[in-house]
Amino acid sequence: MFHRHYRLIDAAGAVLLRACGVVSASVVVLIVGFLVWKSWPAATDIGLGRFLVDERWAPTSGGFSLVAMAAATAAVTLGAVALAGPLGVASALFSRYYAPRGVAAVYRRGVELLAGIPSVVFGFWGLVTLVPLIAVWGGGAGASMLAAVLVLTLMVLPTVALLGESALAAVALDQRRGAAALGLGTWASLWRVVLPAAAPGLASAVLLAGLRAVGETMAVLMVAGNVVRLPGDPLAPVRVLTANIALEMGYAQGDHRLALFFSGVVLLTLVAGGVVLADVLERGRRKAVRGG
Amino acid sequence: MADLGTPAPPQTDQAAVSHWGDRFAAGVMWSVALGVVALLLWIVGDVLMGAVGGGPWAPGEGWWAYFTAEPRSLGVRGGIGSVLASTGLILTVCLGVALPLGLGTAVLLTETGATRGDARLARAVRRSLDVLAGVPSIVFGLFGSVLFCEVMGMGFSIKAGGLTLACMVLPIFIRAAEDGLRSVPEAWRQGATALGLSRAATLRRVVLPAAFPGLAVAFVLGVGRALAETAALLFTAGTVTRMPGSLDDSGRALSVHIYELAMFVNGGEAAAYRAATVLVLLLLGINLAAAAVARRYVLHVRPSA
């Protein structure tokens, strides 16, 4: 009697849990579905080619070029990753190999706090401190690609540092002891043994940081100046894809709205591709760790 | 941390070179770390100082009036009472949906998987959550404004904002809850089974209570993520500063308040500093609480930055 009762509850519980799993998993499917659905008419009404070949972005008068904003997104992301990548790896090396135990624990807490600062606060700080500084040193308005790169660097550095540290931690102790036994100094064993062994994990950390930079909206929006133009001069303002959606969604109608949803699909595709790539890197890392 | 062992003492020229190289590398690492700490202090310090130096928080009244008064003159004057109320309601809706759903999913991912079908489902769920965790917040905003505001007819509302945030918080909460559940020793589950407890009873009487600290950390991380979000709320919960009467009203979250004050309100800087300070202190408190729980119970939470 009892047993049948138990089994009934267990079976109902299992169904409930599976339902939770299916709903959680379907959120991403719904996002893709709704965005594609809302931007589908863009292919027929506007024509996908025009997002590339139109002369400029003037969506209320028939200009739909996303090229300048996509290039700005790429430039700002690459700039931030180029700075935050090495700095983040150095930060991970510091807290794992150079800092005394107590210092490392406090330092890691600090990096976690930096990671926890909301993007709107990064943006606000950039707007009231960094932008005026750039205006004084570099001339111009200050709101610029450089400001966006610097703020983004700060925002994604903790991503590289924290994920990079777990990549370093996964390098087999044997390998490090072997390097020490060979008489290699700290730096030599890090450079020749630990970093190469951790390379796939570090690469995936940098990649995830890049994805965060691509998707970041508020901080960039608040410091980049938001003029639609091809990136070139670091002191000139640029507008990235995410900022464009945030700025124009409020009033966009018709084809304009379609174009914004289409740029959302572009962002989503970029990010999904990146996540899959990071997954592949992660698997490569596990294989490398096992093989070592 | 320095488990490399001490480097061999320099005996040859080669070793002497590597010794100096070592010193240089150590210098670089220490400078980077000091730089990171200095920047953190700069940002937090700037926000706090700006709030302290920007005049009285609630002129003519006690400072606490700032937390209860409604914003006036576009937020330049008055307090953030209605903004805090909206933020709290958005959070409540978000957690009310994300917690049960996320907990169920985390239990599915950790406690089941004996059958091939469950294992396959778990793999699909994990893959899709990985992608979901990477979706930019503004894309969540687009999605929420279509599904919740348009298709489901909620319009700009606290409900729509909370539901959009729930989708966003889900992967973070599930990942942390999973870590909490995994920290419960397998032997406890086996013991419960040996005592004849059903799986539901094992879960309710053994696993969930033992995993409670980990689940608390997951909860706190979810709250932190939701509190920090701005972009996904602009086109779902909206920017209305009025005191919300119900979940169907539009309401302005604290982070949105900072954005609006900083970007669109002339002379809004001092008020933006105050609101940013409140947000930063809230998040700092949440972070420290999570860290304290995690440390006390020796949990290993994977970095999710």
mmCIF file of C-alpha atoms in Angstrom, chain A residues 39-190:
data_model
loop_
_atom_site.group_PDB
_atom_site.id
_atom_site.type_symbol
_atom_site.label_atom_id
_atom_site.label_comp_id
_atom_site.label_asym_id
_atom_site.label_seq_id
_atom_site.Cartn_x
_atom_site.Cartn_y
_atom_site.Cartn_z
ATOM 1 C CA SER A 39 12.168 40.123 -38.299
ATOM 2 C CA TRP A 40 11.095 37.685 -41.026
ATOM 3 C CA PRO A 41 9.317 40.376 -43.107
ATOM 4 C CA ALA A 42 12.679 42.155 -43.234
ATOM 5 C CA ALA A 43 13.718 39.673 -45.926
ATOM 6 C CA THR A 44 10.722 40.524 -48.110
ATOM 7 C CA ASP A 45 9.924 44.151 -47.159
ATOM 8 C CA ILE A 46 13.449 45.459 -46.996
ATOM 9 C CA GLY A 47 15.611 42.754 -48.554
ATOM 10 C CA LEU A 48 18.488 41.276 -46.599
ATOM 11 C CA GLY A 49 21.110 42.644 -48.997
ATOM 12 C CA ARG A 50 20.217 46.196 -48.103
ATOM 13 C CA PHE A 51 21.486 45.766 -44.554
ATOM 14 C CA LEU A 52 24.901 45.476 -46.229
ATOM 15 C CA VAL A 53 24.770 47.646 -49.346
ATOM 16 C CA ASP A 54 22.645 50.635 -48.301
ATOM 17 C CA GLU A 55 24.637 53.799 -47.961
ATOM 18 C CA ARG A 56 23.727 54.646 -44.426
ATOM 19 C CA TRP A 57 21.475 53.983 -41.430
ATOM 20 C CA ALA A 58 18.462 56.255 -41.870
ATOM 21 C CA PRO A 59 15.628 53.828 -41.209
ATOM 22 C CA THR A 60 12.840 56.403 -41.404
ATOM 23 C CA SER A 61 13.908 57.444 -44.904
ATOM 24 C CA GLY A 62 14.852 54.080 -46.349
ATOM 25 C CA GLY A 63 18.505 53.600 -45.373
ATOM 26 C CA PHE A 64 19.134 50.304 -43.601
ATOM 27 C CA SER A 65 22.893 49.774 -43.578
ATOM 28 C CA LEU A 66 24.060 47.974 -40.437
ATOM 29 C CA VAL A 67 27.685 47.947 -41.659
ATOM 30 C CA ALA A 68 28.941 50.929 -39.661
ATOM 31 C CA MET A 69 27.350 49.724 -36.413
ATOM 32 C CA ALA A 70 28.470 46.114 -36.909
ATOM 33 C CA ALA A 71 31.996 47.383 -37.565
ATOM 34 C CA ALA A 72 31.802 49.515 -34.423
ATOM 35 C CA THR A 73 30.672 46.494 -32.393
ATOM 36 C CA ALA A 74 33.586 44.491 -33.822
ATOM 37 C CA ALA A 75 36.137 47.255 -33.216
ATOM 38 C CA VAL A 76 35.035 47.970 -29.654
ATOM 39 C CA THR A 77 34.927 44.243 -28.816
ATOM 40 C CA LEU A 78 38.352 43.525 -30.313
ATOM 41 C CA GLY A 79 39.836 46.511 -28.509
ATOM 42 C CA ALA A 80 38.396 45.422 -25.160
ATOM 43 C CA VAL A 81 39.484 41.801 -25.633
ATOM 44 C CA ALA A 82 42.974 42.839 -26.731
ATOM 45 C CA LEU A 83 43.359 44.740 -23.452
ATOM 46 C CA ALA A 84 41.371 42.538 -21.082
ATOM 47 C CA GLY A 85 42.780 39.252 -22.425
ATOM 48 C CA PRO A 86 46.425 39.682 -21.354
ATOM 49 C CA LEU A 87 45.474 41.666 -18.253
ATOM 50 C CA GLY A 88 42.950 39.040 -17.203
ATOM 51 C CA VAL A 89 45.415 36.196 -17.716
ATOM 52 C CA ALA A 90 48.031 38.132 -15.732
ATOM 53 C CA SER A 91 45.446 38.635 -12.997
ATOM 54 C CA ALA A 92 44.689 34.888 -12.964
ATOM 55 C CA LEU A 93 48.411 34.044 -12.831
ATOM 56 C CA PHE A 94 48.815 36.518 -9.992
ATOM 57 C CA SER A 95 46.141 35.082 -7.770
ATOM 58 C CA ARG A 96 47.133 31.484 -8.515
ATOM 59 C CA TYR A 97 50.964 31.616 -8.551
ATOM 60 C CA TYR A 98 52.319 34.928 -7.321
ATOM 61 C CA ALA A 99 50.111 36.134 -4.486
ATOM 62 C CA PRO A 100 50.563 34.755 -0.974
ATOM 63 C CA ARG A 101 47.549 32.660 0.037
ATOM 64 C CA GLY A 102 45.790 35.350 2.077
ATOM 65 C CA VAL A 103 46.379 38.057 -0.505
ATOM 66 C CA ALA A 104 45.059 35.775 -3.251
ATOM 67 C CA ALA A 105 41.796 35.171 -1.379
ATOM 68 C CA VAL A 106 41.205 38.891 -0.809
ATOM 69 C CA TYR A 107 42.220 39.715 -4.377
ATOM 70 C CA ARG A 108 39.828 37.131 -5.797
ATOM 71 C CA ARG A 109 37.007 38.644 -3.737
ATOM 72 C CA GLY A 110 37.887 42.034 -5.239
ATOM 73 C CA VAL A 111 37.740 40.664 -8.779
ATOM 74 C CA GLU A 112 34.362 39.107 -7.981
ATOM 75 C CA LEU A 113 33.125 42.469 -6.716
ATOM 76 C CA LEU A 114 34.305 44.110 -9.947
ATOM 77 C CA ALA A 115 32.367 41.440 -11.850
ATOM 78 C CA GLY A 116 29.297 42.238 -9.761
ATOM 79 C CA ILE A 117 29.169 45.969 -10.519
ATOM 80 C CA PRO A 118 26.131 46.506 -12.751
ATOM 81 C CA SER A 119 26.707 47.722 -16.290
ATOM 82 C CA VAL A 120 24.653 50.868 -15.727
ATOM 83 C CA VAL A 121 27.042 51.857 -12.921
ATOM 84 C CA PHE A 122 30.058 51.192 -15.149
ATOM 85 C CA GLY A 123 28.374 53.363 -17.758
ATOM 86 C CA PHE A 124 27.592 56.115 -15.271
ATOM 87 C CA TRP A 125 31.157 56.084 -13.901
ATOM 88 C CA GLY A 126 32.490 56.186 -17.460
ATOM 89 C CA LEU A 127 30.194 59.088 -18.286
ATOM 90 C CA VAL A 128 31.089 61.254 -15.297
ATOM 91 C CA THR A 129 34.792 60.372 -14.865
ATOM 92 C CA LEU A 130 36.336 58.730 -17.902
ATOM 93 C CA VAL A 131 34.633 60.763 -20.631
ATOM 94 C CA PRO A 132 35.687 64.152 -19.156
ATOM 95 C CA LEU A 133 39.248 62.827 -18.714
ATOM 96 C CA ILE A 134 39.388 61.751 -22.363
ATOM 97 C CA ALA A 135 37.990 65.121 -23.403
ATOM 98 C CA VAL A 136 40.767 66.899 -21.496
ATOM 99 C CA TRP A 137 43.620 64.682 -22.696
ATOM 100 C CA GLY A 138 42.493 63.903 -26.230
ATOM 101 C CA GLY A 139 40.266 66.840 -27.092
ATOM 102 C CA GLY A 140 36.788 66.480 -28.559
ATOM 103 C CA ALA A 141 33.678 65.536 -26.660
ATOM 104 C CA GLY A 142 35.224 62.607 -24.833
ATOM 105 C CA ALA A 143 32.338 60.265 -25.542
ATOM 106 C CA SER A 144 34.179 58.030 -27.973
ATOM 107 C CA MET A 145 35.230 54.604 -29.126
ATOM 108 C CA LEU A 146 38.192 54.825 -26.743
ATOM 109 C CA ALA A 147 35.873 55.409 -23.776
ATOM 110 C CA ALA A 148 33.761 52.430 -24.833
ATOM 111 C CA VAL A 149 36.840 50.195 -25.193
ATOM 112 C CA LEU A 150 38.171 51.182 -21.759
ATOM 113 C CA VAL A 151 34.869 50.699 -19.937
ATOM 114 C CA LEU A 152 34.315 47.354 -21.670
ATOM 115 C CA THR A 153 37.850 46.274 -20.784
ATOM 116 C CA LEU A 154 37.085 46.814 -17.112
ATOM 117 C CA MET A 155 33.804 44.957 -17.442
ATOM 118 C CA VAL A 156 35.143 41.826 -19.133
ATOM 119 C CA LEU A 157 38.478 41.637 -17.302
ATOM 120 C CA PRO A 158 36.914 39.738 -14.361
ATOM 121 C CA THR A 159 35.440 37.228 -16.820
ATOM 122 C CA VAL A 160 38.911 36.414 -18.182
ATOM 123 C CA ALA A 161 40.467 36.497 -14.700
ATOM 124 C CA LEU A 162 37.931 34.207 -12.976
ATOM 125 C CA LEU A 163 37.397 31.710 -15.810
ATOM 126 C CA GLY A 164 41.126 31.828 -16.612
ATOM 127 C CA GLU A 165 41.973 30.938 -13.060
ATOM 128 C CA SER A 166 39.858 27.793 -13.196
ATOM 129 C CA ALA A 167 41.553 26.914 -16.494
ATOM 130 C CA LEU A 168 44.947 27.279 -14.781
ATOM 131 C CA ALA A 169 43.738 25.243 -11.819
ATOM 132 C CA ALA A 170 42.867 22.369 -14.144
ATOM 133 C CA VAL A 171 46.480 21.933 -15.316
ATOM 134 C CA ALA A 172 47.727 18.693 -13.813
ATOM 135 C CA LEU A 173 49.914 19.054 -10.742
ATOM 136 C CA ASP A 174 52.300 16.450 -12.217
ATOM 137 C CA GLN A 175 53.129 18.728 -15.098
ATOM 138 C CA ARG A 176 53.936 21.634 -12.797
ATOM 139 C CA ARG A 177 56.013 19.472 -10.480
ATOM 140 C CA GLY A 178 57.851 18.095 -13.501
ATOM 141 C CA ALA A 179 58.687 21.626 -14.604
ATOM 142 C CA ALA A 180 59.920 22.504 -11.110
ATOM 143 C CA ALA A 181 62.001 19.292 -11.012
ATOM 144 C CA LEU A 182 63.682 20.335 -14.263
ATOM 145 C CA GLY A 183 64.893 23.428 -12.452
ATOM 146 C CA LEU A 184 62.706 25.840 -14.387
ATOM 147 C CA GLY A 185 62.009 29.098 -12.560
ATOM 148 C CA THR A 186 58.464 30.161 -11.775
ATOM 149 C CA TRP A 187 58.028 32.219 -14.897
ATOM 150 C CA ALA A 188 59.748 29.682 -17.166
ATOM 151 C CA SER A 189 57.532 26.860 -15.932
ATOM 152 C CA LEU A 190 54.433 29.022 -16.290
#
